[in-house]
mmCIF file of C-alpha atoms in Angstrom:
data_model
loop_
_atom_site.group_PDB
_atom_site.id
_atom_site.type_symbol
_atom_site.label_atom_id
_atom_site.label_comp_id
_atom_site.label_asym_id
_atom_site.label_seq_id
_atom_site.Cartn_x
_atom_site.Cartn_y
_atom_site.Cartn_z
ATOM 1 C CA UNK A 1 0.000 0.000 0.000
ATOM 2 C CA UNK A 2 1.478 3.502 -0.979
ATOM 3 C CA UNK A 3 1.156 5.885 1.886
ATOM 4 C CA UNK A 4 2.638 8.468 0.053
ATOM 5 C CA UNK A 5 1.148 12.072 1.575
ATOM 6 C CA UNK A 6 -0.884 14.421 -0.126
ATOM 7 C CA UNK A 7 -1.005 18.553 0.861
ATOM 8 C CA UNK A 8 -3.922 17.657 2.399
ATOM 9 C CA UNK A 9 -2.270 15.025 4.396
ATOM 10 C CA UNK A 10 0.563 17.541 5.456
ATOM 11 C CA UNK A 11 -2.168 20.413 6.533
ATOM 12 C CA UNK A 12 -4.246 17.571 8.685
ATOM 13 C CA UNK A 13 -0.503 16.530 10.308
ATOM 14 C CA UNK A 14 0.405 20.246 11.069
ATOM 15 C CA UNK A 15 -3.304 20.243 13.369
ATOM 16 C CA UNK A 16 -2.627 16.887 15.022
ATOM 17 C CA UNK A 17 0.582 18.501 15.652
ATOM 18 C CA UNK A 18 -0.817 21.708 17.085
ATOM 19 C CA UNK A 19 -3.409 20.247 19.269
ATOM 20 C CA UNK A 20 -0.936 17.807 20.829
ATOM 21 C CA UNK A 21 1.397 20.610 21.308
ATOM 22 C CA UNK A 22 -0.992 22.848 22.911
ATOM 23 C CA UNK A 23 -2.962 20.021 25.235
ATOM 24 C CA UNK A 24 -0.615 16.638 25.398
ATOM 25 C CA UNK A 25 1.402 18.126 28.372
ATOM 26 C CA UNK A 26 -2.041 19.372 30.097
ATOM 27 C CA UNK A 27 -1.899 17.814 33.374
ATOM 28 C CA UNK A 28 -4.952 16.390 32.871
ATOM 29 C CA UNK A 29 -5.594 12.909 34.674
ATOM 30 C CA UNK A 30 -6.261 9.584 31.601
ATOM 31 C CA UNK A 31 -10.102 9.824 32.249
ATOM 32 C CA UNK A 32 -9.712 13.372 31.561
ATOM 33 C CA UNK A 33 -7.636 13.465 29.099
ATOM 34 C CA UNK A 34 -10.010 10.472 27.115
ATOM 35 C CA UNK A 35 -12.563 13.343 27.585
ATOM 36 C CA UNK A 36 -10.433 16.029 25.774
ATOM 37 C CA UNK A 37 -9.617 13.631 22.862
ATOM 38 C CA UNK A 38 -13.479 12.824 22.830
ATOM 39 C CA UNK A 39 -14.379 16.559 22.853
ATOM 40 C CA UNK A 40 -12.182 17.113 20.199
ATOM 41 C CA UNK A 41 -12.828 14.530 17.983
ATOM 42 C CA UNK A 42 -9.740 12.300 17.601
ATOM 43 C CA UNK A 43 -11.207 9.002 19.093
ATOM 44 C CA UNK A 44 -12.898 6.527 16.486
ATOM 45 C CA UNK A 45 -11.056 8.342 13.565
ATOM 46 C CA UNK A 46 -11.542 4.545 12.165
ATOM 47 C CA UNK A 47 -15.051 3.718 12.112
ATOM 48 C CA UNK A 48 -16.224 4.381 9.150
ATOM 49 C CA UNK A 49 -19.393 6.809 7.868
ATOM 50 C CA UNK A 50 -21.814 5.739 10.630
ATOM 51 C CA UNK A 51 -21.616 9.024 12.089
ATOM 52 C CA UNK A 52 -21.040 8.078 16.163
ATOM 53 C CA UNK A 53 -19.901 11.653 17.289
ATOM 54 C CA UNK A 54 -16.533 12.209 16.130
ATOM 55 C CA UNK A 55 -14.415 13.069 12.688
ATOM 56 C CA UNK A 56 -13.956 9.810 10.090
ATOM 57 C CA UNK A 57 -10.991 10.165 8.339
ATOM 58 C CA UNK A 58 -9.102 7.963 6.079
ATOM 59 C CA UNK A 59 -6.674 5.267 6.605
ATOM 60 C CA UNK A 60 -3.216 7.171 5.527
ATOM 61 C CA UNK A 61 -4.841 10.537 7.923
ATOM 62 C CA UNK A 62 -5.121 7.447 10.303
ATOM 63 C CA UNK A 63 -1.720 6.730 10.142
ATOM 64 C CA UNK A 64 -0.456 10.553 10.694
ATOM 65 C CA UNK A 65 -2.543 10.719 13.920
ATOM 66 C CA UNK A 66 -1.459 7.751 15.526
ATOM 67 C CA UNK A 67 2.356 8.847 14.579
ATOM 68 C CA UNK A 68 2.542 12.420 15.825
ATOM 69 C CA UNK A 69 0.866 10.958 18.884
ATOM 70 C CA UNK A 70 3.503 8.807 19.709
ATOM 71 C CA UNK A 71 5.755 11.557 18.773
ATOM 72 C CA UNK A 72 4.237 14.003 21.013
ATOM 73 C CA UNK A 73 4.680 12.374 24.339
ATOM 74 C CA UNK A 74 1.015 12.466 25.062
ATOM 75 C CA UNK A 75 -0.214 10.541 28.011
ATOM 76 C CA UNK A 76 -0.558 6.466 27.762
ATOM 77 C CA UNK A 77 -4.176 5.977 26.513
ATOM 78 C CA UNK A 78 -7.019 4.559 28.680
ATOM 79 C CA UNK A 79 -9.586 4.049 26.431
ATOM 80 C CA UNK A 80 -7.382 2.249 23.252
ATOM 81 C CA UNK A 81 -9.093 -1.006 23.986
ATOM 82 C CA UNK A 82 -12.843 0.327 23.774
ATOM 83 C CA UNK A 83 -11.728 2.828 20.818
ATOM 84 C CA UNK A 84 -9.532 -0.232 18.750
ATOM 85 C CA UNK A 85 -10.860 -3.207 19.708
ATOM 86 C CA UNK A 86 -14.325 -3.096 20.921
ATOM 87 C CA UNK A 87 -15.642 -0.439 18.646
ATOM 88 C CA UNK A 88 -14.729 -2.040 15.610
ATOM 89 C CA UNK A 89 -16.054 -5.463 16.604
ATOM 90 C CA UNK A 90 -19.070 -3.667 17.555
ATOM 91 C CA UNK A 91 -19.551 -2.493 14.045
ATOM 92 C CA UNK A 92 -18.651 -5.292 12.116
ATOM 93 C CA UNK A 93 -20.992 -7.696 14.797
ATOM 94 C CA UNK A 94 -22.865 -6.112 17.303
ATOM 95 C CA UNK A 95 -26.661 -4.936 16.946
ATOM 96 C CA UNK A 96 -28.216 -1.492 15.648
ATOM 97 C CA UNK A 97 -29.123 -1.402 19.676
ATOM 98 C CA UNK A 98 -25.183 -2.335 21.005
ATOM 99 C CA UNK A 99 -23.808 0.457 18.468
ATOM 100 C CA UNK A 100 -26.313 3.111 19.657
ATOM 101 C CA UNK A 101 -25.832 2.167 23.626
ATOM 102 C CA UNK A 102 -21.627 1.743 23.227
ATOM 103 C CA UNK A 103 -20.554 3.354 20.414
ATOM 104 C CA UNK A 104 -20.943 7.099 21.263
ATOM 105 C CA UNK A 105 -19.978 7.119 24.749
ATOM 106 C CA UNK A 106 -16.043 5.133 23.544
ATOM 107 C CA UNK A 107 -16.081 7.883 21.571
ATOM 108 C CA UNK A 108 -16.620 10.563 24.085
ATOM 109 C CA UNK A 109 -13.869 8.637 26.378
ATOM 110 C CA UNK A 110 -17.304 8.959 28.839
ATOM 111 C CA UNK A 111 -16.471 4.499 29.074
ATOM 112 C CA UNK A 112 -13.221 2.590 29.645
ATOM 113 C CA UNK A 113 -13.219 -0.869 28.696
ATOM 114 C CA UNK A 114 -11.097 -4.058 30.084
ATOM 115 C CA UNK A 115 -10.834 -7.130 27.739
ATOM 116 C CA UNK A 116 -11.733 -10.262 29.855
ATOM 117 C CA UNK A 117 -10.182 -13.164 27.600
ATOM 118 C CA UNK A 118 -6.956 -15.046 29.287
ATOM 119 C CA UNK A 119 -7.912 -17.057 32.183
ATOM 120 C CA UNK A 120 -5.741 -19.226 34.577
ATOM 121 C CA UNK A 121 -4.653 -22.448 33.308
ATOM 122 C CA UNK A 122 -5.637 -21.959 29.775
ATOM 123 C CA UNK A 123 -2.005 -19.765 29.048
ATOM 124 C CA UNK A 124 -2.886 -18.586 25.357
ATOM 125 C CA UNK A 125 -4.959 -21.049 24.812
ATOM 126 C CA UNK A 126 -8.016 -18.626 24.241
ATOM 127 C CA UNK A 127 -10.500 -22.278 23.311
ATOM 128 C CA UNK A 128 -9.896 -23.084 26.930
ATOM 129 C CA UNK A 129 -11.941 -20.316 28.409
ATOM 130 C CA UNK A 130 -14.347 -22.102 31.569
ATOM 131 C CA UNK A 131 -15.949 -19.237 32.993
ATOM 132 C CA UNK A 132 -19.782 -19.919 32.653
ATOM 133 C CA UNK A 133 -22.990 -16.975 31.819
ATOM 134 C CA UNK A 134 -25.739 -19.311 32.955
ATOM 135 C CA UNK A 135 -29.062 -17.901 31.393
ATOM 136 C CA UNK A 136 -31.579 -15.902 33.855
ATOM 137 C CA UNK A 137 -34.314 -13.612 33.624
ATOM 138 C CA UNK A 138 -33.590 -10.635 31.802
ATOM 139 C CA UNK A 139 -29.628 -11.477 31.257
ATOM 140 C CA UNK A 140 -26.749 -13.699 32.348
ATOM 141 C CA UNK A 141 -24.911 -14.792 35.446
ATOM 142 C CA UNK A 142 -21.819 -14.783 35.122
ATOM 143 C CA UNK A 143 -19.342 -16.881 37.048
ATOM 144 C CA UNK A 144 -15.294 -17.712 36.924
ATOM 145 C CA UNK A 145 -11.701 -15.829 36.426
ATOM 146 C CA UNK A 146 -10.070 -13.706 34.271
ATOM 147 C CA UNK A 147 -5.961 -12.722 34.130
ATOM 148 C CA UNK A 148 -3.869 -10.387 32.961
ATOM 149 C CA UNK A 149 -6.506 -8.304 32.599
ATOM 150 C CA UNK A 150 -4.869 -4.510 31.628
ATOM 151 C CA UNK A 151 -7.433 -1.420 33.268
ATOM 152 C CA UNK A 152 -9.452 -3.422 34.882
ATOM 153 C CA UNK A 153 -8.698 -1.257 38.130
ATOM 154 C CA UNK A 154 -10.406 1.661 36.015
ATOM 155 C CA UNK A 155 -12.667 -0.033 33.536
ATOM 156 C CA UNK A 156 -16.284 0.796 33.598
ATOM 157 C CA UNK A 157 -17.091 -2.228 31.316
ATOM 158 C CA UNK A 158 -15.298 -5.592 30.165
ATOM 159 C CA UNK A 159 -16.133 -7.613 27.047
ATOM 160 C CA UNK A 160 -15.926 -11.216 28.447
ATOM 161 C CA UNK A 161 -15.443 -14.319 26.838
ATOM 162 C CA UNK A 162 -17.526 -16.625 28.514
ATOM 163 C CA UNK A 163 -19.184 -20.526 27.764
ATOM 164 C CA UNK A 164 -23.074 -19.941 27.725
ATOM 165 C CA UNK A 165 -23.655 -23.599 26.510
ATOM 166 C CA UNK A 166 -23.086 -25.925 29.508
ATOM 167 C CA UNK A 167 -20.913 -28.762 28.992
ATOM 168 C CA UNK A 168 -19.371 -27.149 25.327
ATOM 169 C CA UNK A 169 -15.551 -27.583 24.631
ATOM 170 C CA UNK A 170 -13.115 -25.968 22.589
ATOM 171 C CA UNK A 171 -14.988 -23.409 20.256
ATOM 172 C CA UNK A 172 -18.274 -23.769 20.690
ATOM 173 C CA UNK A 173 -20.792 -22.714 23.111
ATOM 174 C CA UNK A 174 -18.673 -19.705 23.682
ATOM 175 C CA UNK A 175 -20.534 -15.940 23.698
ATOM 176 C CA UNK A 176 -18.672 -12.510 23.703
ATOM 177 C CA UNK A 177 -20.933 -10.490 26.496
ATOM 178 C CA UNK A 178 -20.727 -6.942 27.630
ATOM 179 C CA UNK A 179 -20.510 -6.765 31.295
ATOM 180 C CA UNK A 180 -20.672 -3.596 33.987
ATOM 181 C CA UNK A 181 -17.565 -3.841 36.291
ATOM 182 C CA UNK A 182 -19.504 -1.776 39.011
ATOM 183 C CA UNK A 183 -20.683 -5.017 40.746
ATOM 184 C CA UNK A 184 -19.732 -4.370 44.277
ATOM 185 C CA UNK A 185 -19.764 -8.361 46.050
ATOM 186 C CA UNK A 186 -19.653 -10.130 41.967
ATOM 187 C CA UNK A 187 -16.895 -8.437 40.474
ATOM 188 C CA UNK A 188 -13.215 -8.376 42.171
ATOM 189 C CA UNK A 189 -10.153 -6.929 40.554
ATOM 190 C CA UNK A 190 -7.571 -7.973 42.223
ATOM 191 C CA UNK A 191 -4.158 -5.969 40.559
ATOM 192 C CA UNK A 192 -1.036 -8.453 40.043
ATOM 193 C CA UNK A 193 2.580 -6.856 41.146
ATOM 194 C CA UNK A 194 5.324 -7.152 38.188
ATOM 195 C CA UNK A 195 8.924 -7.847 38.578
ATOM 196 C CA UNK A 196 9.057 -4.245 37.346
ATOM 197 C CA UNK A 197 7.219 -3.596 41.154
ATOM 198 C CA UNK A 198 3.923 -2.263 39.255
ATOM 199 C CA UNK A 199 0.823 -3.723 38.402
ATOM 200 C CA UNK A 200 -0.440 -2.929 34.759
ATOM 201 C CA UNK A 201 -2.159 -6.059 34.482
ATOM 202 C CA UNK A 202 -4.944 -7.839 36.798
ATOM 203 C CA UNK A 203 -7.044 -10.722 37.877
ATOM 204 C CA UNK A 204 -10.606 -10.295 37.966
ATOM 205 C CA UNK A 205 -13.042 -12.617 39.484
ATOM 206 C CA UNK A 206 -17.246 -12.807 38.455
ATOM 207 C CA UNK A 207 -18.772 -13.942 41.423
ATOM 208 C CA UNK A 208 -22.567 -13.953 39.822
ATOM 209 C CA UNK A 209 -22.002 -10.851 37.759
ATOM 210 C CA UNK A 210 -25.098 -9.838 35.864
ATOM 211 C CA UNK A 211 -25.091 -8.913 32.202
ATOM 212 C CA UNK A 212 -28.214 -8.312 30.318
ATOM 213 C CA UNK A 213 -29.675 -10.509 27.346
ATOM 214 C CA UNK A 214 -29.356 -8.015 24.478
ATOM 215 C CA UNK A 215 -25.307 -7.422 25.462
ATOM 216 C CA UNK A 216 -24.510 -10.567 23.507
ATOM 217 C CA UNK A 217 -22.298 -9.336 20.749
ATOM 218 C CA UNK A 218 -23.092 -11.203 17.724
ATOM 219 C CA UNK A 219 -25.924 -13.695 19.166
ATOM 220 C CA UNK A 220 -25.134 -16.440 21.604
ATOM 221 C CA UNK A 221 -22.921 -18.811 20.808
ATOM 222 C CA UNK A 222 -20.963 -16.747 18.662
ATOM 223 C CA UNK A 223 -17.844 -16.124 20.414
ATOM 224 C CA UNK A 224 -15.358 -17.498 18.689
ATOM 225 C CA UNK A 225 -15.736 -16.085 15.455
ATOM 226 C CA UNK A 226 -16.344 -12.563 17.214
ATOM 227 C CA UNK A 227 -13.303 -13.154 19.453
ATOM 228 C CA UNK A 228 -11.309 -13.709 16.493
ATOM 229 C CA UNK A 229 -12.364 -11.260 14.903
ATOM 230 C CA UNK A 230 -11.489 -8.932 17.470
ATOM 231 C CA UNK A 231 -8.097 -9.887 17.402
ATOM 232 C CA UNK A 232 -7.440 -9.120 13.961
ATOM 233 C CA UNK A 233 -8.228 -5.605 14.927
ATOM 234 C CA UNK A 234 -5.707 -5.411 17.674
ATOM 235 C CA UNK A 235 -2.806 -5.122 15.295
ATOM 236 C CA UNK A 236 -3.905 -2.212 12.983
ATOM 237 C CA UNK A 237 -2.894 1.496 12.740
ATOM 238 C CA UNK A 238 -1.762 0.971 16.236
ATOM 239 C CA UNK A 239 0.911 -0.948 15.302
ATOM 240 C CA UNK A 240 2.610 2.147 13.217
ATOM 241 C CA UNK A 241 2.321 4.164 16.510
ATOM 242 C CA UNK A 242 4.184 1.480 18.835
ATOM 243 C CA UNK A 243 7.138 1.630 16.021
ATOM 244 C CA UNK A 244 7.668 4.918 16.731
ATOM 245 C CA UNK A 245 7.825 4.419 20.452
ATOM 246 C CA UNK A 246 10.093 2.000 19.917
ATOM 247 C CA UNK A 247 12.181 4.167 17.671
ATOM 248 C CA UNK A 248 12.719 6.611 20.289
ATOM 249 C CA UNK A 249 13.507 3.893 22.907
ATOM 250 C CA UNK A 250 16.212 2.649 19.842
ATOM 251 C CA UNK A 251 17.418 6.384 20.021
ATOM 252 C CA UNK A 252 17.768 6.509 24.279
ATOM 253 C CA UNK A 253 19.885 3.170 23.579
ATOM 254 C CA UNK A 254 22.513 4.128 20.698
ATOM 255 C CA UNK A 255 22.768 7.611 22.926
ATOM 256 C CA UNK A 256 23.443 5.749 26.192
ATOM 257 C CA UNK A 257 25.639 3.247 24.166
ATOM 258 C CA UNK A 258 27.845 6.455 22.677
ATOM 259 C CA UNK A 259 27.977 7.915 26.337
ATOM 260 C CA UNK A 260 29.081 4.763 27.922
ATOM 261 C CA UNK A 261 31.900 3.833 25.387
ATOM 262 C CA UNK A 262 29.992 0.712 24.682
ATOM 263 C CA UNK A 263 29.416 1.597 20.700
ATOM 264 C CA UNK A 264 33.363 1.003 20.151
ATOM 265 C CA UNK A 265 32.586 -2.284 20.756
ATOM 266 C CA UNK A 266 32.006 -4.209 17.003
ATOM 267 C CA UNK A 267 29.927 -6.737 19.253
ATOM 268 C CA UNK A 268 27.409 -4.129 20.129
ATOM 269 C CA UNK A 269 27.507 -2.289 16.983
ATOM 270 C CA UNK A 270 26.588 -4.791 15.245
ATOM 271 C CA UNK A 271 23.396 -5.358 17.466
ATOM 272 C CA UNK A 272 22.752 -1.747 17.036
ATOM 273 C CA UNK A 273 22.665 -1.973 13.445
ATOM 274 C CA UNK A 274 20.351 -5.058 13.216
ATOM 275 C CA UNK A 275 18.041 -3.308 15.658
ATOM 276 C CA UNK A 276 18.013 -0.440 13.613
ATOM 277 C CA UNK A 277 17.198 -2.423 10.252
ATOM 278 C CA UNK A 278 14.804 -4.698 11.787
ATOM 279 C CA UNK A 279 12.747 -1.882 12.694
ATOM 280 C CA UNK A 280 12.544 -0.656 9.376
ATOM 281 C CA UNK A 281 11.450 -3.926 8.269
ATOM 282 C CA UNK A 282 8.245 -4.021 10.722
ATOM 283 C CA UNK A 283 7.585 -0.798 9.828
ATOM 284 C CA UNK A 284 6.986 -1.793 5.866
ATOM 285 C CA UNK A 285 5.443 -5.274 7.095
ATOM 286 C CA UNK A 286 2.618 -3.122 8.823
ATOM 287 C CA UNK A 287 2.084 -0.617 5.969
ATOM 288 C CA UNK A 288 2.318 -3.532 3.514
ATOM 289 C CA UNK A 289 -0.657 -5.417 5.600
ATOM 290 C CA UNK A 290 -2.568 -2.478 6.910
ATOM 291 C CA UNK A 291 -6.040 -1.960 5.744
ATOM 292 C CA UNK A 292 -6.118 -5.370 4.511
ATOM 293 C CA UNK A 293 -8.816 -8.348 5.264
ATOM 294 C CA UNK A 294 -8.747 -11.711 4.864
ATOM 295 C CA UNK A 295 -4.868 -12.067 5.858
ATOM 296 C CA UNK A 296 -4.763 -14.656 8.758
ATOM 297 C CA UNK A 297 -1.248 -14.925 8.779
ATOM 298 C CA UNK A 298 -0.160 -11.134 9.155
ATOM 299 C CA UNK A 299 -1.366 -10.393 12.987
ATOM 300 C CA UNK A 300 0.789 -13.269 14.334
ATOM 301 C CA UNK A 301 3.844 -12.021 12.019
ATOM 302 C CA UNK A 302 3.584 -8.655 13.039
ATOM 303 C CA UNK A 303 3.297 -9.915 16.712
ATOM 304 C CA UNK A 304 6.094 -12.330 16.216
ATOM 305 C CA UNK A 305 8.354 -9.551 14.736
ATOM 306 C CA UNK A 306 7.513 -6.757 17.586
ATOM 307 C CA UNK A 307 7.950 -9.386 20.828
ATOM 308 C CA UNK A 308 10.936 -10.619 19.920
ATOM 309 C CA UNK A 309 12.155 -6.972 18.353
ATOM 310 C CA UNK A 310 11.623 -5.654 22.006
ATOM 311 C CA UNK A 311 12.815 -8.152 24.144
ATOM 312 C CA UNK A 312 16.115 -8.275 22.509
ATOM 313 C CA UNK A 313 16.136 -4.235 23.162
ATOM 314 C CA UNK A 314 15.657 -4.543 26.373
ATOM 315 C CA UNK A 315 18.302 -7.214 26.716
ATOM 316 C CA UNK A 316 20.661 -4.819 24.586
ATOM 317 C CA UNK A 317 19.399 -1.712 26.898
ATOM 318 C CA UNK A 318 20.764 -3.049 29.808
ATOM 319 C CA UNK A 319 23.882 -4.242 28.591
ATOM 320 C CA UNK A 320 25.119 -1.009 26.998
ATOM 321 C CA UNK A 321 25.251 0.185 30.206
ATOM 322 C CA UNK A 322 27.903 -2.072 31.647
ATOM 323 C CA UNK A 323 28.229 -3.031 35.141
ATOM 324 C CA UNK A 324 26.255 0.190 35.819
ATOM 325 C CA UNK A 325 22.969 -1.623 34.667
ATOM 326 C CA UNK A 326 22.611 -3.407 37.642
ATOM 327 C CA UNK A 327 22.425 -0.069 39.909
ATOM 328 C CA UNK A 328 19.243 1.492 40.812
ATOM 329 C CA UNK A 329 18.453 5.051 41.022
ATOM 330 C CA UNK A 330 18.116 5.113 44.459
ATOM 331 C CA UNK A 331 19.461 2.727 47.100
ATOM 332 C CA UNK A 332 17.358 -0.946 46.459
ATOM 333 C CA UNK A 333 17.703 -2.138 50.578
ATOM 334 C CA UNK A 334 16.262 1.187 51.627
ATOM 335 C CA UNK A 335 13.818 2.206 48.794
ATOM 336 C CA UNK A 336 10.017 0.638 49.154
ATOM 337 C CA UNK A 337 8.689 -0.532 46.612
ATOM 338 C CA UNK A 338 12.449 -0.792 44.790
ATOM 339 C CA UNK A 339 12.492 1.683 42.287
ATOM 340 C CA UNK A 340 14.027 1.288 38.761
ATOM 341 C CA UNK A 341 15.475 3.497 36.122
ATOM 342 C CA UNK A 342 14.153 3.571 32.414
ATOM 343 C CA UNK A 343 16.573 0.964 30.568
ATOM 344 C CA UNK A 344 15.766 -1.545 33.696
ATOM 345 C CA UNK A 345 12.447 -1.214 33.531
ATOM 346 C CA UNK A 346 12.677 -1.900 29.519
ATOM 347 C CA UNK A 347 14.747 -4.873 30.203
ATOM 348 C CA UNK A 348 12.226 -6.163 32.848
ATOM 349 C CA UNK A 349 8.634 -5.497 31.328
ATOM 350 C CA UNK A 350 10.012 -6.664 28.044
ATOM 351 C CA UNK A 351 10.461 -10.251 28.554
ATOM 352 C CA UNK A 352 6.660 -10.287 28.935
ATOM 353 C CA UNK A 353 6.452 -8.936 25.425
ATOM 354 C CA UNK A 354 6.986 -12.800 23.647
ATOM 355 C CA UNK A 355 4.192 -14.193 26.113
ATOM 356 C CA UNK A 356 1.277 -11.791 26.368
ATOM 357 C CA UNK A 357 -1.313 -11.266 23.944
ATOM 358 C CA UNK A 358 -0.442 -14.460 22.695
ATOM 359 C CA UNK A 359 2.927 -16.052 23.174
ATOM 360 C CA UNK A 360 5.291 -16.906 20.398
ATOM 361 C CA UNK A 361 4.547 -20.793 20.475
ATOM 362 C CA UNK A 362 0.740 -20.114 19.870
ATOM 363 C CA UNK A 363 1.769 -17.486 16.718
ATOM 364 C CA UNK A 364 3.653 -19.865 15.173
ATOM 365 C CA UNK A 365 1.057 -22.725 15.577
ATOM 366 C CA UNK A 366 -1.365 -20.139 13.871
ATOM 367 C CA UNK A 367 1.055 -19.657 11.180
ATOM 368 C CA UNK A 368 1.648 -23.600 10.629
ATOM 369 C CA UNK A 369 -2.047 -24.306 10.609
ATOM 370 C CA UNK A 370 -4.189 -21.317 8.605
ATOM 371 C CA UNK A 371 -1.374 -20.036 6.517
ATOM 372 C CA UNK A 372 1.277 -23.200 5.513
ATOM 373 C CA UNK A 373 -1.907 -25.739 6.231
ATOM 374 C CA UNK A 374 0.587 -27.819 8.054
ATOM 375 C CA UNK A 375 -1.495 -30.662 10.662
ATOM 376 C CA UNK A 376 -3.551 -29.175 13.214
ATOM 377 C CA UNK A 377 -1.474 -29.605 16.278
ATOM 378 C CA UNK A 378 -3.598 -31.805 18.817
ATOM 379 C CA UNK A 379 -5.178 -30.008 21.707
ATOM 380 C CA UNK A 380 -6.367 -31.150 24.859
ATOM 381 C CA UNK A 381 -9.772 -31.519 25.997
ATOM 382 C CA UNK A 382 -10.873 -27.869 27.707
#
């Protein structure tokens, strides 16, 4: 695809550029600041001609606002998992009604959303889920675990992945249901503490939570193919933005690397070099396969590609500093929690990156089955 930019294209970039100059360094807390992207139009840029509150722009305009956003140092989003993964799930699958309710308020950044797939036991295995929505009255009750669940501390909803056909394996019987986290006594988040000494991620537990009948995205039973279709959006325009985090990151590194001495070392330049070139190469995998359908190969390349990209930064962070990259900022015995400086906490978070949202083993099993049509690798009984 040629994302070559128009004038048009350059006058659009030079207002992304001036609103996240004037408003990215605001202050504002990440509920608030969802609200000021809402209010000004830059969430759901995406979603098509529907006409759900905001701007609809194309995919290359896409592209330049989820760059210069990066760019910018704006805060971390809250609400990327209801704005690029529910929304568009929602429009491809969920009713006239569920687009009406949900659609409008992502947009305003009024809703956070959670994503309540990964449970224990099941690893990546997302056939595997065993929480249960039994069928009652007006809706569903809801019982069983979810992990690794990212927001959940602020969500307001969660999409869950849940069995609504008692005694159903694997695929079927499954139903993707829209569920209120304010539950007080059936919903517990419980966060889970890193080896960084935070907790992004969290386990959440449905002790009878109640979701209504007509929150079933898709109709019941349908879960798998919306689940999987939900992943395919996860690895989108996004993507483009996370390269140029990472580019900056790749910057911090060859500037600590120069600093330290470390770059005289053929060794290192060398890895600096094929980290450099590397990145270039995701970045024209994910313009080559953005904006494309049907592909089921290209989200587990592009997440094969990234993990293993970033881990090997982190590794390559650390050891550019020497000896010195096993100091903390501040004295470990004495400081509570232990605090950590930016190329340890790269090193540290990033060995996660090959193992969440799917781990490396499971992309590659994808790959093997739906794109080479090697055997189907022989699964347990969920």
């Amino acid at each position: 695809m040629d994302f070559g930019f128009s004038a048009a294209d350059g006058v659009f970039r030079a207002e992304v550029r001036d609103w996240l100059g004037a408003h990215a360094r605001s202050g504002l807390d990440r509920r608030e600041w969802e609200r000021a992207l809402g209010a000004a139009g830059w969430i759901g840029l995406g979603w098509g001609e529907e006409g759900y509150g905001n701007r609809t722009v194309g995919l290359t305009r896409q592209v330049v606002w989820a760059e210069e956003y990066a760019r910018s140092s704006a805060p971390p989003r809250s609400g990327h998992i209801g704005e690029n993964l529910l929304a568009p799930t929602l429009i491809a699958h969920g009713s006239p009604e569920q687009k009406a309710r949900f659609l409008p308020a992502i947009a305003a950044g009024d809703e956070l959303w959670c994503q309540g797939y990964s449970e224990p036991g099941a690893g990546s295995d997302l056939a595997g889920v065993r929480t249960g929505a039994v069928r009652e009255g007006d809706g569903y009750r809801i019982t069983g675990q979810k992990i690794w669940t990212s927001l959940a501390q602020d969500a307001d909803w969660c999409f869950v992945l849940a069995r609504t056909e008692a005694g159903s394996r694997r695929h079927q019987g499954l139903s993707l249901i829209l569920v209120p986290m304010d539950q007080p006594g059936r919903i517990e988040v419980r966060p889970i503490r890193q080896l960084t000494g935070t907790s992004d991620f969290n386990e959440v537990f449905f002790d009878g939570a109640h979701a209504r009948a007509e929150h079933v995205v898709g109709g019941e039973g349908a879960g798998w193919r919306v689940a999987m279709s939900l992943l395919g959006f996860e690895r989108g325009v996004s993507t483009l933005a996370q390269q140029i985090g990472f580019a900056e990151e790749l910057g911090r590194v060859v500037r600590a690397a120069v600093g330290s001495g470390a770059v005289e070392d053929p060794v290192v330049r060398e890895r600096l070099v094929r980290q450099w070139a590397e990145l270039r190469v995701m970045r024209w995998n994910a313009l080559r396969t953005l904006g494309r359908a049907g592909d089921a190969g290209a989200p587990s390349v592009a997440k094969l590609l990234w993990g293993g990209w970033h881990q090997r930064l982190g590794e390559l962070a650390v050891a550019v500093r020497g000896i010195g990259g096993g100091v903390g900022p501040r004295d470990w015995a004495a400081a509570s929690p232990y605090e950590l400086d930016a190329f340890q906490q790269l090193f540290l978070f990033s060995r996660a990156d090959t193992v969440y949202g799917g781990s490396d083993q499971i992309q590659r099993t994808i790959i093997a089955e739906r794109v080479l049509g090697l055997p189907r690798e022989p699964k347990g009984v969920a």
